[in-house]
Every structure is written in structure tokens, then in C-alpha cells.
Short mmCIF file of C-alpha atoms in Angstrom, two decimals:
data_model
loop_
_atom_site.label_atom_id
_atom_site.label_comp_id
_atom_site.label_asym_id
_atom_site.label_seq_id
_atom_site.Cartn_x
_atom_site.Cartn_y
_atom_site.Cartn_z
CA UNK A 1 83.50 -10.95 4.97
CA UNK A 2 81.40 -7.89 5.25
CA UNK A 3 80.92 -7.50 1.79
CA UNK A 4 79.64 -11.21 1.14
CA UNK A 5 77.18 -10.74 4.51
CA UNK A 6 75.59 -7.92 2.87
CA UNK A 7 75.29 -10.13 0.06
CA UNK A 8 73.56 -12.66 1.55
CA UNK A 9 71.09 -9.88 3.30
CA UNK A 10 70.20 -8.74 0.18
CA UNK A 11 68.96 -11.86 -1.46
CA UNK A 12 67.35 -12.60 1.69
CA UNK A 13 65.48 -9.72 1.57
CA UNK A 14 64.42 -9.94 -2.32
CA UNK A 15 63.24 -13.42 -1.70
CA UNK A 16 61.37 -12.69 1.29
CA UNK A 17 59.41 -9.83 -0.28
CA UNK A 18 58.19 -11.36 -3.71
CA UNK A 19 54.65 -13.19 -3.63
CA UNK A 20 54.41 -16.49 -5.62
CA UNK A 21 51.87 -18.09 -7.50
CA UNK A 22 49.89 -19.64 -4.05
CA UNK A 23 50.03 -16.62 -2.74
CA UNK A 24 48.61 -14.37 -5.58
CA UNK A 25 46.18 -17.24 -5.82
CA UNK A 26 44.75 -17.06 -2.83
CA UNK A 27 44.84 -13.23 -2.62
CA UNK A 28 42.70 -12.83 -5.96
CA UNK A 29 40.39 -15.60 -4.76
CA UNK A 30 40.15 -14.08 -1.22
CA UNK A 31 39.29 -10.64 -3.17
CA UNK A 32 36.99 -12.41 -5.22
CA UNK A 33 34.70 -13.06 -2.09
CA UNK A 34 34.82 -10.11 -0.62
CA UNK A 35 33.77 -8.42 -3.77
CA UNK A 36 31.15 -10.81 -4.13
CA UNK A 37 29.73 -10.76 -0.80
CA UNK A 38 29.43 -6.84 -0.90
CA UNK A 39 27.83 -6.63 -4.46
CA UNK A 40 25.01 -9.43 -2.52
CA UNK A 41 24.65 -6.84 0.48
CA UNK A 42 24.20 -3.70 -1.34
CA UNK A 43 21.50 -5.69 -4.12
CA UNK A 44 19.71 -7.10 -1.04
CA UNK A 45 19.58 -3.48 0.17
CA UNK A 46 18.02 -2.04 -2.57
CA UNK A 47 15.55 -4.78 -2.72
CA UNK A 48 14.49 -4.02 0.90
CA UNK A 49 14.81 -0.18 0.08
CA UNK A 50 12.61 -1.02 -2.68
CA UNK A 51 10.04 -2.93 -1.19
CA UNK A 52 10.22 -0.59 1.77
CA UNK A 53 9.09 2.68 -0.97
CA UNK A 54 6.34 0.30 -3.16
CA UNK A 55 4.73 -0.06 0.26
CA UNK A 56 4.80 3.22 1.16
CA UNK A 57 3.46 4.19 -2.21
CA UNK A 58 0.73 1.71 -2.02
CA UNK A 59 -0.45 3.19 1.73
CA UNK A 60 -0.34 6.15 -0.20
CA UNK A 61 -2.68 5.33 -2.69
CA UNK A 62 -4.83 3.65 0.06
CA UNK A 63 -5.29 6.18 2.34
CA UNK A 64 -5.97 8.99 -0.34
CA UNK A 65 -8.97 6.12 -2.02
CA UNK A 66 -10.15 6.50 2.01
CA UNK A 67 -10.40 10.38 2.54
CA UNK A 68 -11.85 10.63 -1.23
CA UNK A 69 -14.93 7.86 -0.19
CA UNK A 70 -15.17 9.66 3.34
CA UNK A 71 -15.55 13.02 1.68
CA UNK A 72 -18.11 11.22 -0.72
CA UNK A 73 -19.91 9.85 2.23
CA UNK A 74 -20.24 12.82 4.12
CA UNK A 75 -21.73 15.21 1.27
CA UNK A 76 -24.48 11.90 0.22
CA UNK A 77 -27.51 12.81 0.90
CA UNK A 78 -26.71 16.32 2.21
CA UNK A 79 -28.93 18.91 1.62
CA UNK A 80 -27.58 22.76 2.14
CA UNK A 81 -28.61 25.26 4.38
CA UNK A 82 -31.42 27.48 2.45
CA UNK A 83 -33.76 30.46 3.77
CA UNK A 84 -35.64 28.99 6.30
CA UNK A 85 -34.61 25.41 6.56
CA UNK A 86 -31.22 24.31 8.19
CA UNK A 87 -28.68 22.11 6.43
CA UNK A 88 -29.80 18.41 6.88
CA UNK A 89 -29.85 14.88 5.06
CA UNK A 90 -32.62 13.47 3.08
CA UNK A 91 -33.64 10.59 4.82
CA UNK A 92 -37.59 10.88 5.60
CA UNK A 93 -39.00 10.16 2.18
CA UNK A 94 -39.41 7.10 0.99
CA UNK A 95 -37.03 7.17 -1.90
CA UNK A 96 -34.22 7.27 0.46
CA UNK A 97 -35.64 4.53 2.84
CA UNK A 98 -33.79 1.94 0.85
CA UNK A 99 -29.87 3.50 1.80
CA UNK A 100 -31.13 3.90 5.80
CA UNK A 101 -31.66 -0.17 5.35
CA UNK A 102 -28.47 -0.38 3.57
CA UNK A 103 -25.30 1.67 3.55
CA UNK A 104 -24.24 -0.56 -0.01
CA UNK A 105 -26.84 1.14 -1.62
CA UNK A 106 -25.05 4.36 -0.33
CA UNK A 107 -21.55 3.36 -1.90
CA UNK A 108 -23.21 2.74 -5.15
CA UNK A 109 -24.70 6.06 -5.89
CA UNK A 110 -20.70 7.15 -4.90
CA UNK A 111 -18.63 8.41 -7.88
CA UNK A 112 -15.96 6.83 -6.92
CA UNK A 113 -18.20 3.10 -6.90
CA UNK A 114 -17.05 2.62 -10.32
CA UNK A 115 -13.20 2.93 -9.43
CA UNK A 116 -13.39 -0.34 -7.50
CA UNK A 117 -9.92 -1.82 -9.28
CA UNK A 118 -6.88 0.65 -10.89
CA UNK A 119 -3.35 0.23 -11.42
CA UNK A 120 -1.60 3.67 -10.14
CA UNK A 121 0.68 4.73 -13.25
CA UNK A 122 -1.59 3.47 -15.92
CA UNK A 123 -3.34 6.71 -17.33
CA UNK A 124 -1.88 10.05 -16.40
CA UNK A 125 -5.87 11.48 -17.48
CA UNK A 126 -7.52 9.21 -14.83
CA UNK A 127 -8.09 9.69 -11.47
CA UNK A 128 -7.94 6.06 -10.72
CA UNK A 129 -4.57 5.78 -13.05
CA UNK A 130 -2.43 8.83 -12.34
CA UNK A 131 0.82 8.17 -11.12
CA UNK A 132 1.76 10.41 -8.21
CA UNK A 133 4.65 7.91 -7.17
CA UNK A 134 7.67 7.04 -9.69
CA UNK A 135 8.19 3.95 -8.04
CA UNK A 136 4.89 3.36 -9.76
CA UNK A 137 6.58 3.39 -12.87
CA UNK A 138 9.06 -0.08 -12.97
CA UNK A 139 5.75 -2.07 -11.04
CA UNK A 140 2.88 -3.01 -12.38
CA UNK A 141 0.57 -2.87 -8.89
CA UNK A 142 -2.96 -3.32 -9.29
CA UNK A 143 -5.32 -2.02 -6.20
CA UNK A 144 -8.77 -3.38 -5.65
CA UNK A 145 -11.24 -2.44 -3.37
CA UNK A 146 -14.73 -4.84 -1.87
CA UNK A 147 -16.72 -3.37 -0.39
CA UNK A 148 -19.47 -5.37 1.94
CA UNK A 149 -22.43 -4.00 4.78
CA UNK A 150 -23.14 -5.38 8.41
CA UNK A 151 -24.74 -4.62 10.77
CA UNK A 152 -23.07 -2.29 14.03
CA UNK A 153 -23.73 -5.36 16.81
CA UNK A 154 -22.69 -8.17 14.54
CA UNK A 155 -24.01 -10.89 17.79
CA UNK A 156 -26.76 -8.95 18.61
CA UNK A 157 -30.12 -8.85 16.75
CA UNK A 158 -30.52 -10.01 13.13
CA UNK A 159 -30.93 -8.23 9.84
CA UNK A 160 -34.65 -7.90 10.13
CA UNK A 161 -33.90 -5.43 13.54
CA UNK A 162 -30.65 -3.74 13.08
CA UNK A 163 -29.65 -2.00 10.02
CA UNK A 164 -26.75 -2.52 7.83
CA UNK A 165 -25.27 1.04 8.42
CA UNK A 166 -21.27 -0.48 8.45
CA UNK A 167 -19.04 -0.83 5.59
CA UNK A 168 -16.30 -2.93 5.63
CA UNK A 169 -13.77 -1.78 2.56
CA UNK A 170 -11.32 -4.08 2.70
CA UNK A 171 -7.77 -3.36 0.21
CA UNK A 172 -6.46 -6.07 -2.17
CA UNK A 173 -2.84 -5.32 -3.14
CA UNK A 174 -1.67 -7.39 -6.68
CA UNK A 175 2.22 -7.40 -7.84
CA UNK A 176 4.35 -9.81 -9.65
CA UNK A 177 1.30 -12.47 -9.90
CA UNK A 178 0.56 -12.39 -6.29
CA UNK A 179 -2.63 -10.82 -4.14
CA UNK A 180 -1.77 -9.93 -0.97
CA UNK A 181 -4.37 -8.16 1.36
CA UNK A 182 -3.71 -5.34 2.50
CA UNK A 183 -5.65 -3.60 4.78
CA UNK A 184 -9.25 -3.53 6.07
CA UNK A 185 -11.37 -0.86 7.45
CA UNK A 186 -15.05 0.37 8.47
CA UNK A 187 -17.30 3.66 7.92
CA UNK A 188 -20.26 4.37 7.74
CA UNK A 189 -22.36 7.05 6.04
CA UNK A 190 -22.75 10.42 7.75
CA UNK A 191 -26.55 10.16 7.07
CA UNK A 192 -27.34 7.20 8.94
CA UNK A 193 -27.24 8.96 12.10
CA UNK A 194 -30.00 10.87 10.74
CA UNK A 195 -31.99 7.63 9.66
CA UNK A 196 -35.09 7.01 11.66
CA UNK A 197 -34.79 3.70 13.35
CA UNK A 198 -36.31 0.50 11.60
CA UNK A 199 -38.87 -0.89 11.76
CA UNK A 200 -40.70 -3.55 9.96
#
């Protein structure tokens, strides 16, 4: 009696710890969207990790294009202390006249006027096209800069009685086919505080 209850244990037990075919079904499906579901978080994360970097890496390049034209700006027009005379900026003679009227006229005589669009990565023997990101290096970003003048009270006076002494440079970002902008700012030449007020 003993012997045939044991008997009966043990098949119970075999049976009862075997999977069948539902059940291996349903784990190897249930795997299957686990695995799936993880290999969608991690690829969404390093999309966002790599947008997160190109943006970074675009700032970058923006704010670097800023301090090189407010460096520019400063030095225009500035002439050096010499024996005798202080250090000042040329704005009395009438050759300069024309960028006290209009700080665009400014910007053009910049060197870095000409470097108004460049795609960071493109030339390693440009300034404009160096790549000081390697993010820079699997996107093809293209940076453009406008550039326009107005004048400091924008609903005060007109342009015949206020001069244009305020640049807006405002930052067009281009990647995969798509302009975005970016950012937008405002200086203003150092020698316009210097200019004498206008006058028609």
C-alpha cells in the first residue's frame, strides 16, 4: 500500500512539473515583448541622448560665432593709445560717418561678415568648418546667421532722427531637411557710443 502511494506521488509530481506546449508558448511570446519593449526604450534613449548632445553642440557653435563678432566689434574702429593721444575710435571724419548712421555697415567691414552660413565638420582648415564636436561628424547641420539694423527706441522717432546703432543676429539651425530657428540676439558696436549724435 505504501509502496503503490509513493507511486502515485511520484507521477504526480513529474506531471505537475513539466511545461507543455501552451505554456512554452506563451512564455516565449511573453519574453518576446519584454525584449521588445526594452530594445524600444533604450533606442528612444539614445535618440533623446542624441538630440540632447547635437543641441548642445550647436549652442556651442553659437555662442563661440557670438564672442568672435563681439571681439570683432569691439576692436572696429579702435584706434591705440600713441604718445600724446589716448586710445579712442574713429568716428569724427567723414569716412566713418556712414557706420555711426548704420551699424550694418559696421558688420560688413567684419572678417567674420563673409562666414554668414557653415556646416561645423566640413573643413578641418576652416574656421567656419572645423569640427570641435564629434557629434558633428554622423549630422550634416548647417548654421546660418542674418544679420539686420534698428534703431534703439523701435516706437519712438523714425530713421531720419535715431540711428540704426542695433543689430539683431538672429541663428538659423538646418538638419535632416528642416530649418529651425534658433536663437536671436542684439549688439551693438562699441564705437557708437562714441558717435556724435545725428543730425540731418
Amino acid at each position: 500500500m505504501i509502496r503503490l502511494i509513493h507511486k502515485i506521488n511520484k507521477k504526480f509530481i513529474l506531471n505537475e512539473s513539466g511545461f507543455g506546449l501552451s505554456e512554452t508558448i506563451l512564455s516565449f511570446l511573453l519574453l518576446s515583448f519584454i525584449i521588445t519593449y526594452a530594445l524600444y526604450f533604450v533606442s528612444l534613449r539614445q535618440s533623446t541622448l542624441y538630440k540632447a548632445n547635437l543641441n548642445n553642440a550647436v549652442n556651442d557653435e553659437i555662442r563661440r560665432d557670438i564672442e568672435k563678432l563681439k571681439s570683432e566689434l569691439w576692436y572696429q574702429h579702435f584706434n591705440s593709445a600713441t604718445a600724446g593721444n589716448s586710445a579712442s575710435y574713429s568716428t569724427q571724419d567723414i569716412k566713418y560717418i556712414r557706420y555711426c548712421r548704420d551699424v550694418i555697415n559696421t558688420f560688413s567691414e567684419l572678417p567674420s561678415w563673409r562666414n554668414r552660413v557653415w556646416t561645423p565638420g566640413s573643413n578641418k582648415n576652416s574656421y567656419s568648418g572645423q569640427k570641435r564636436n564629434k557629434i558633428f561628424s554622423g549630422a550634416n547641420v548647417k548654421i546660418e546667421r542674418k544679420i539686420s539694423s534698428q534703431r534703439p527706441l523701435k516706437n519712438i522717432g523714425s530713421d531720419s532722427s535715431f540711428d540704426k546703432s542695433i543689430a539683431e543676429i538672429t541663428y538659423n539651425v538646418t538638419s535632416n531637411n528642416k530649418t529651425t530657428q534658433w536663437t536671436s540676439i542684439k549688439l551693438s558696436s562699441e564705437a557708437h557710443s562714441w558717435c556724435p549724435p545725428y543730425s540731418q
